[in-house]
Backbone as XML, in Angstrom:
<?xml version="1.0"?>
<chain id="A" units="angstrom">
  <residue number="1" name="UNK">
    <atom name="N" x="-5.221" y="-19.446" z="10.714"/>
    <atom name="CA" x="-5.022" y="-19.668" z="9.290"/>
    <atom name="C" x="-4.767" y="-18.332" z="8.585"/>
  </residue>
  <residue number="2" name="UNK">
    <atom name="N" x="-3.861" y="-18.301" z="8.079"/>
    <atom name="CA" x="-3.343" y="-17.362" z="7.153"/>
    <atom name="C" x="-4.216" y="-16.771" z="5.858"/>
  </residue>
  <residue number="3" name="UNK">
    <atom name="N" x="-4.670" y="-15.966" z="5.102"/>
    <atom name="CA" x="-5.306" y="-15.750" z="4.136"/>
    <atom name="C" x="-4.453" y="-15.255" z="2.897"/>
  </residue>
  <residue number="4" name="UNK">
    <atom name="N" x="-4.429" y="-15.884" z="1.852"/>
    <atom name="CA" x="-3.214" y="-15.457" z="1.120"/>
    <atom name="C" x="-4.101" y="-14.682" z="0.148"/>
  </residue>
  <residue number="5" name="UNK">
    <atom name="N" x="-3.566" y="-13.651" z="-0.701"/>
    <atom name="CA" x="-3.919" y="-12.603" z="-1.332"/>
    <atom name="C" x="-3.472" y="-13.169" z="-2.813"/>
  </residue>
  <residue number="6" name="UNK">
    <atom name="N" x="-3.791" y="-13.032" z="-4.035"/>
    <atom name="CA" x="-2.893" y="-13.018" z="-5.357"/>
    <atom name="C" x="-2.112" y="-11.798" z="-5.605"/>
  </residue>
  <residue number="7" name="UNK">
    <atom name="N" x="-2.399" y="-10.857" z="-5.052"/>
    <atom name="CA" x="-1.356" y="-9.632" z="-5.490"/>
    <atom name="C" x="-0.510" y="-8.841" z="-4.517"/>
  </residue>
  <residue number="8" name="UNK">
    <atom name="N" x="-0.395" y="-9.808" z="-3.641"/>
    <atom name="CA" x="1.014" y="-9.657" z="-2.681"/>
    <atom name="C" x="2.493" y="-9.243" z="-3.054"/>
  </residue>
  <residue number="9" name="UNK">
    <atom name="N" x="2.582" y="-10.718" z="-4.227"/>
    <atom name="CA" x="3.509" y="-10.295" z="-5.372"/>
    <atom name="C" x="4.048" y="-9.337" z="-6.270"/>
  </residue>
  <residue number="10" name="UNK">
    <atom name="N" x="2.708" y="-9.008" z="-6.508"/>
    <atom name="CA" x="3.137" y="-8.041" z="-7.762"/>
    <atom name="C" x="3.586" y="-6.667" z="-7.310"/>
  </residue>
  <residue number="11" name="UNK">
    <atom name="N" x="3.880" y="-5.818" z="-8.465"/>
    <atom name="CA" x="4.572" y="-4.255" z="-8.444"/>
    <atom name="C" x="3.675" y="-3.725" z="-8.049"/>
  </residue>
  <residue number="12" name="UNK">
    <atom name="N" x="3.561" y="-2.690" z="-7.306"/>
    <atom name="CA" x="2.741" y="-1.158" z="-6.741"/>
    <atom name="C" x="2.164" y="-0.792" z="-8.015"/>
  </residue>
  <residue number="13" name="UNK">
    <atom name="N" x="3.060" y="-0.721" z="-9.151"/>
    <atom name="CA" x="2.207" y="-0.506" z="-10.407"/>
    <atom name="C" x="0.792" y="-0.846" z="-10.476"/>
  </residue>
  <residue number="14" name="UNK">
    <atom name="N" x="0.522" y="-1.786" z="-9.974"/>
    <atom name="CA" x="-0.980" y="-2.432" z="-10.651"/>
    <atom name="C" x="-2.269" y="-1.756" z="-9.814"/>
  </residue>
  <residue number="15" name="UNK">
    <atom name="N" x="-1.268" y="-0.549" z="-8.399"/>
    <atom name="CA" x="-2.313" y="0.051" z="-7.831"/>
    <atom name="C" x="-2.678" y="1.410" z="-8.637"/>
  </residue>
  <residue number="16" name="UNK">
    <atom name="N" x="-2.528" y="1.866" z="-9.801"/>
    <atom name="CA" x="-2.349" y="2.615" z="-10.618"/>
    <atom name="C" x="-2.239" y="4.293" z="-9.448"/>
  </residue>
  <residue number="17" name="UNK">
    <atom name="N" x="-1.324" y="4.434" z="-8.336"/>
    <atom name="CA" x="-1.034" y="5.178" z="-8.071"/>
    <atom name="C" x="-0.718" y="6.645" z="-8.330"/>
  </residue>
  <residue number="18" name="UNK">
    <atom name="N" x="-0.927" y="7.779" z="-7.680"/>
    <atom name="CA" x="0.058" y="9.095" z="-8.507"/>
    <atom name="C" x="1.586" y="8.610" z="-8.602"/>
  </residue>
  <residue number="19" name="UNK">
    <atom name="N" x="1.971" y="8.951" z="-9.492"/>
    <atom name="CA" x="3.567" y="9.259" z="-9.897"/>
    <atom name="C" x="4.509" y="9.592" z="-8.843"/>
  </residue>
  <residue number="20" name="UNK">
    <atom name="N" x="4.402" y="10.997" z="-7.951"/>
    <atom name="CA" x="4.811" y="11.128" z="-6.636"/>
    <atom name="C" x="4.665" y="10.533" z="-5.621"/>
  </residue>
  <residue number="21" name="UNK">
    <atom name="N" x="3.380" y="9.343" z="-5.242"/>
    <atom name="CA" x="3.313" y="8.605" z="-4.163"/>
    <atom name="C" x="4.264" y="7.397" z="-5.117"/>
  </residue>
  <residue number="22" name="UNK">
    <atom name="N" x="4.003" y="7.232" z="-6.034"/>
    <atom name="CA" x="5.398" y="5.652" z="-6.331"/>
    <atom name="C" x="6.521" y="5.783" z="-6.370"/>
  </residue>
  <residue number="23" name="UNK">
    <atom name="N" x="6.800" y="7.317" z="-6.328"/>
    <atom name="CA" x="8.301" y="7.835" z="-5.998"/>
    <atom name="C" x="8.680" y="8.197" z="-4.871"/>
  </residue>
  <residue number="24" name="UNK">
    <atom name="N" x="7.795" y="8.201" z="-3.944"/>
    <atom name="CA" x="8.485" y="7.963" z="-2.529"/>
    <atom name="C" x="8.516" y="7.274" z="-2.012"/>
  </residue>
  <residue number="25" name="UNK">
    <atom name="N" x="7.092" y="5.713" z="-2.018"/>
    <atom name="CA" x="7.281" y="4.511" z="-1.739"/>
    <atom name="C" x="8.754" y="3.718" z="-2.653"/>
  </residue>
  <residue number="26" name="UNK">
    <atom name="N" x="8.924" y="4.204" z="-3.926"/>
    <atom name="CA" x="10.156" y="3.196" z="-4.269"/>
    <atom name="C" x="11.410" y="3.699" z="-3.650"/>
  </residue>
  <residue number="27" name="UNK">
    <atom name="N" x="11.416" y="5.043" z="-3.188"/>
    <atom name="CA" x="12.871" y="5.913" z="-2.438"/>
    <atom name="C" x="13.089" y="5.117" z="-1.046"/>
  </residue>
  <residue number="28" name="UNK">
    <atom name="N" x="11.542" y="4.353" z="-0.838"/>
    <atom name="CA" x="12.172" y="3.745" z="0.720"/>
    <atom name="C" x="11.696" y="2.153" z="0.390"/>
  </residue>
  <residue number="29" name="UNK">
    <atom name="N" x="11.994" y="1.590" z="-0.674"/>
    <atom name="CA" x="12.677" y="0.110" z="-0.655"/>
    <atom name="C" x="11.315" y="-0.870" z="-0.554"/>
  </residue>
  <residue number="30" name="UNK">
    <atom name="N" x="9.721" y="0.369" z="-0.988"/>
    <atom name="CA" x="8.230" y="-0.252" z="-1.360"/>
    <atom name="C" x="8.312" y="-1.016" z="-2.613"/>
  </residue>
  <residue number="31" name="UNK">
    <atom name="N" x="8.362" y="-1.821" z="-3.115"/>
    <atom name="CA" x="7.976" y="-2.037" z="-4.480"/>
    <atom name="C" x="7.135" y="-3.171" z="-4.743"/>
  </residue>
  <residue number="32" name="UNK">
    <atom name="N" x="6.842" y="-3.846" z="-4.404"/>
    <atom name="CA" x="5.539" y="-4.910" z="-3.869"/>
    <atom name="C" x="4.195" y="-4.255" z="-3.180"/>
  </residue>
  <residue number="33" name="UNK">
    <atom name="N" x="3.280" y="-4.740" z="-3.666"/>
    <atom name="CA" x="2.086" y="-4.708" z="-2.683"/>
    <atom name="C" x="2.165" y="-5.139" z="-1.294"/>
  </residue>
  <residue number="34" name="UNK">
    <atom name="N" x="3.157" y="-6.454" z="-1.268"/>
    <atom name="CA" x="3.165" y="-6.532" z="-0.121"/>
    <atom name="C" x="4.311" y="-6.186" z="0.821"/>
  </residue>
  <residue number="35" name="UNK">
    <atom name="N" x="4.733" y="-5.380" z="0.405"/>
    <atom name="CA" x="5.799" y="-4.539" z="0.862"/>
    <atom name="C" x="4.803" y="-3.424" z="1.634"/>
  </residue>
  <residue number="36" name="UNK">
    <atom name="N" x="3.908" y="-2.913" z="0.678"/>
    <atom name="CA" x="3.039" y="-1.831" z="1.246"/>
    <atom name="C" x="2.101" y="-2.098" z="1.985"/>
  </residue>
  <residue number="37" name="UNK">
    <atom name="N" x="1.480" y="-3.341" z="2.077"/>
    <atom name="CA" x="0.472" y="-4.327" z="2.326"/>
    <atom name="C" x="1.445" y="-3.872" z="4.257"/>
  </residue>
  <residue number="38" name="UNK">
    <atom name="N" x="2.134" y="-4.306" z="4.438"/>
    <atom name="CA" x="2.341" y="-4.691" z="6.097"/>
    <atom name="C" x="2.518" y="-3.407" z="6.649"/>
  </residue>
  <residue number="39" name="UNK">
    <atom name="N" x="2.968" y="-2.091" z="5.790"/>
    <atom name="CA" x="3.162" y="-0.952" z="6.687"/>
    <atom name="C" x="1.903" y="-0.583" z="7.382"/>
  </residue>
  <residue number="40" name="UNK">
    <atom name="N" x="1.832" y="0.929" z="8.083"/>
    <atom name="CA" x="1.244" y="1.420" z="8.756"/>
    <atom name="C" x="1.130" y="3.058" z="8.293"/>
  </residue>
  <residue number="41" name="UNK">
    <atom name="N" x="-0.132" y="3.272" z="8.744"/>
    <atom name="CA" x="-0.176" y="5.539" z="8.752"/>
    <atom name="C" x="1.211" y="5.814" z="9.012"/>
  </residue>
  <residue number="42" name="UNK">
    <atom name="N" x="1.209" y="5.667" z="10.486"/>
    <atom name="CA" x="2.069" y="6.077" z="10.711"/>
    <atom name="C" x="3.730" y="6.076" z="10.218"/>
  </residue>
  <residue number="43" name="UNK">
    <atom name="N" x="3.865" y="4.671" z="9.462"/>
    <atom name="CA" x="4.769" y="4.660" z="8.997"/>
    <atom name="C" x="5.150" y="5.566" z="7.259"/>
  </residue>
  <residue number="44" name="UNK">
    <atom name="N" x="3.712" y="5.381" z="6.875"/>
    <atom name="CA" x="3.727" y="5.861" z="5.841"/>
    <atom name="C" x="3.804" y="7.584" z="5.614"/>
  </residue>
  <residue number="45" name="UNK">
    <atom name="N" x="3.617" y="7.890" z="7.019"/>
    <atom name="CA" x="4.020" y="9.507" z="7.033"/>
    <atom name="C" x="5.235" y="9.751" z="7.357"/>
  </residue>
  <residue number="46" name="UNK">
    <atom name="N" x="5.459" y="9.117" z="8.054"/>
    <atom name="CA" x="7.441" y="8.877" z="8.396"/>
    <atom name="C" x="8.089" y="9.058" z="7.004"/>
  </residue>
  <residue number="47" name="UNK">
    <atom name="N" x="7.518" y="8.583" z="5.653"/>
    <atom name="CA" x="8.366" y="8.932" z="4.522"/>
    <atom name="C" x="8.129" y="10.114" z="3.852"/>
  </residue>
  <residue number="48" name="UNK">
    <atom name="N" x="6.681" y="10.168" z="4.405"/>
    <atom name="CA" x="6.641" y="12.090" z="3.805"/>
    <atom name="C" x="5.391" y="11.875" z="3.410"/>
  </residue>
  <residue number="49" name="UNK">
    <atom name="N" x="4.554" y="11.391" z="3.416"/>
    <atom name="CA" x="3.098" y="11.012" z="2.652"/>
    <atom name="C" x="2.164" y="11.973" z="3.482"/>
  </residue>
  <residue number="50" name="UNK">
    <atom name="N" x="1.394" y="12.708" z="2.761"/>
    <atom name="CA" x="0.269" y="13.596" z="3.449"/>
    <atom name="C" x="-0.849" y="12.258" z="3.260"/>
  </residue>
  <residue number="51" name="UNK">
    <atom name="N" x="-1.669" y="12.732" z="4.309"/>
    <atom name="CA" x="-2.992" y="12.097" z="4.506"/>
    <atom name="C" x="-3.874" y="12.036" z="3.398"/>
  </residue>
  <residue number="52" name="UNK">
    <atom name="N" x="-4.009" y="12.742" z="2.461"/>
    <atom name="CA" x="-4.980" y="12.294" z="1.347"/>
    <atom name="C" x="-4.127" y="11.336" z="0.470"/>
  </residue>
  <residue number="53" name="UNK">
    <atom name="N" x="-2.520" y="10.932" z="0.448"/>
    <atom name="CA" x="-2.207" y="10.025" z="-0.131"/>
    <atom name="C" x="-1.989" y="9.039" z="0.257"/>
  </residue>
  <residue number="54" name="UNK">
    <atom name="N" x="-2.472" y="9.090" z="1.546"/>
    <atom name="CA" x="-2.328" y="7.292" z="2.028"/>
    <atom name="C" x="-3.870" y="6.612" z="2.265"/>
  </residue>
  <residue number="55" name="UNK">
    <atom name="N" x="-4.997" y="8.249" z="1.736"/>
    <atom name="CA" x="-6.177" y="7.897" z="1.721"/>
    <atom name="C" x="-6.225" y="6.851" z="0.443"/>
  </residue>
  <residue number="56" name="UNK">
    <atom name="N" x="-5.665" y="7.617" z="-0.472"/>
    <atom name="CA" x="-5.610" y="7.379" z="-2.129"/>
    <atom name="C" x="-4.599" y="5.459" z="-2.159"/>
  </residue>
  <residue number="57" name="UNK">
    <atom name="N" x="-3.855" y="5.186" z="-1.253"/>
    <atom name="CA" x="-3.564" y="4.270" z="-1.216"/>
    <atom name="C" x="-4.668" y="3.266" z="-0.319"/>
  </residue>
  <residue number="58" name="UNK">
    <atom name="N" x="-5.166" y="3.719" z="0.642"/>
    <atom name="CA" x="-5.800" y="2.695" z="1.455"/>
    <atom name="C" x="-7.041" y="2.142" z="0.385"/>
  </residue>
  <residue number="59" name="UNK">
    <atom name="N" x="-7.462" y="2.990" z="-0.342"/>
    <atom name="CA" x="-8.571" y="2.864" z="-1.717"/>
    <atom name="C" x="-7.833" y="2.138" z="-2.195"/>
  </residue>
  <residue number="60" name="UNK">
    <atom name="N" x="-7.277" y="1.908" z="-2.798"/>
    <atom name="CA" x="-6.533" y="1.673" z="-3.457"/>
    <atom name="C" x="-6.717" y="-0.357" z="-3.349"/>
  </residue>
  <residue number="61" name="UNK">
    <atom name="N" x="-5.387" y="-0.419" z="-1.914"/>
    <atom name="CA" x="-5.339" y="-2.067" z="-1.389"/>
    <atom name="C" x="-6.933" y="-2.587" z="-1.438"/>
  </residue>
  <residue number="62" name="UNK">
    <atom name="N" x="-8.084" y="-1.705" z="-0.795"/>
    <atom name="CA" x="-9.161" y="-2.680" z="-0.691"/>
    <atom name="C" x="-9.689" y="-2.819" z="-1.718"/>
  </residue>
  <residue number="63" name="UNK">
    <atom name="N" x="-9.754" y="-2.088" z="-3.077"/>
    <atom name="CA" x="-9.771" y="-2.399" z="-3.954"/>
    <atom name="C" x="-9.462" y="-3.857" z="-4.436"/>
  </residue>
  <residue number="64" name="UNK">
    <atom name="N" x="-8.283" y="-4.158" z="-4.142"/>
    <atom name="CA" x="-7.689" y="-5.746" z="-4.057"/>
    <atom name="C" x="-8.074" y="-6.769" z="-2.873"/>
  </residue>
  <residue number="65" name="UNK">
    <atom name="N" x="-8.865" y="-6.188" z="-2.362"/>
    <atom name="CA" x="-9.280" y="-6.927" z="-0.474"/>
    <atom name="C" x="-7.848" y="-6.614" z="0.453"/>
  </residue>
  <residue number="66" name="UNK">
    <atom name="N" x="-7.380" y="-5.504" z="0.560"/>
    <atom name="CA" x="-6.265" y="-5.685" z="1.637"/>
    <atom name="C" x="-6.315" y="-4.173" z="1.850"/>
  </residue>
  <residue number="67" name="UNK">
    <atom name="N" x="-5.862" y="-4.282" z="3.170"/>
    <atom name="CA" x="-5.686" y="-2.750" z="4.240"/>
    <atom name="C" x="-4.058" y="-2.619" z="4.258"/>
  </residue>
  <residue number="68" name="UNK">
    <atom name="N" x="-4.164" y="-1.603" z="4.604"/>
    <atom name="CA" x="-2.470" y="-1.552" z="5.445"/>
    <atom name="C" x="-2.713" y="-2.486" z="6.920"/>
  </residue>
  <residue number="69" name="UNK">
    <atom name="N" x="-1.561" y="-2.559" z="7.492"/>
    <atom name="CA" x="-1.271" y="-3.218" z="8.508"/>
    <atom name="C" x="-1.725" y="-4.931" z="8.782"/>
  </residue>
  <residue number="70" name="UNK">
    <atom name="N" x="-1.466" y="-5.633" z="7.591"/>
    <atom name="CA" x="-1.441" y="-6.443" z="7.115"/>
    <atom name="C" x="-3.041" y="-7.332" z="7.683"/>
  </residue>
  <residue number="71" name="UNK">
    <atom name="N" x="-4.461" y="-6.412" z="7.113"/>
    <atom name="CA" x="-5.590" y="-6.751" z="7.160"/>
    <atom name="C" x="-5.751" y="-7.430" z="5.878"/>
  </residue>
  <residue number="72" name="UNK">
    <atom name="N" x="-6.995" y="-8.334" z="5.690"/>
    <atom name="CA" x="-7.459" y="-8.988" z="4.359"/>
    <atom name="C" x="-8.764" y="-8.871" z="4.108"/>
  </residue>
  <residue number="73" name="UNK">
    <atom name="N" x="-9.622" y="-8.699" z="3.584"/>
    <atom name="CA" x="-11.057" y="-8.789" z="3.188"/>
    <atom name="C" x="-10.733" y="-9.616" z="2.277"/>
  </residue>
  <residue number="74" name="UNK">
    <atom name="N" x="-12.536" y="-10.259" z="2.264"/>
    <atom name="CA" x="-13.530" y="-11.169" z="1.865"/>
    <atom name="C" x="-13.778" y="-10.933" z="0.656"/>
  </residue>
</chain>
């Protein structure tokens, strides 16, 4: 069974992100949560992201109950 999220949908906006991490997730075609929701570290350094900003994002999703690599919390 699948677990569906409410903010799958929406814009990256609502993760109130830095300015420079929403400008390199939107340079590679992120603009959904759940766009960002299925990537990976590794992928997310592939676009240029240092490690304290994909820390600042992983805070971020569980904030909403969701990980990268398309995890869900309770």
């Amino acid at each position: 069974m699948i677990k569906k999220n409410a903010y799958i949908n929406e814009k990256i906006d609502i993760l109130e992100l830095d300015e420079s991490i929403i400008k390199i997730l939107n340079l590679n075609d992120i603009v959904t949560v759940g766009n960002l929701w299925g990537l990976t570290r590794k992928k997310l350094k592939e676009f240029g992201l240092k490690d304290n900003d994909i820390k600042h994002i992983v805070i971020k999703l569980q904030l909403l109950g969701l990980d990268l690599n398309k995890r869900v919390y309770n």
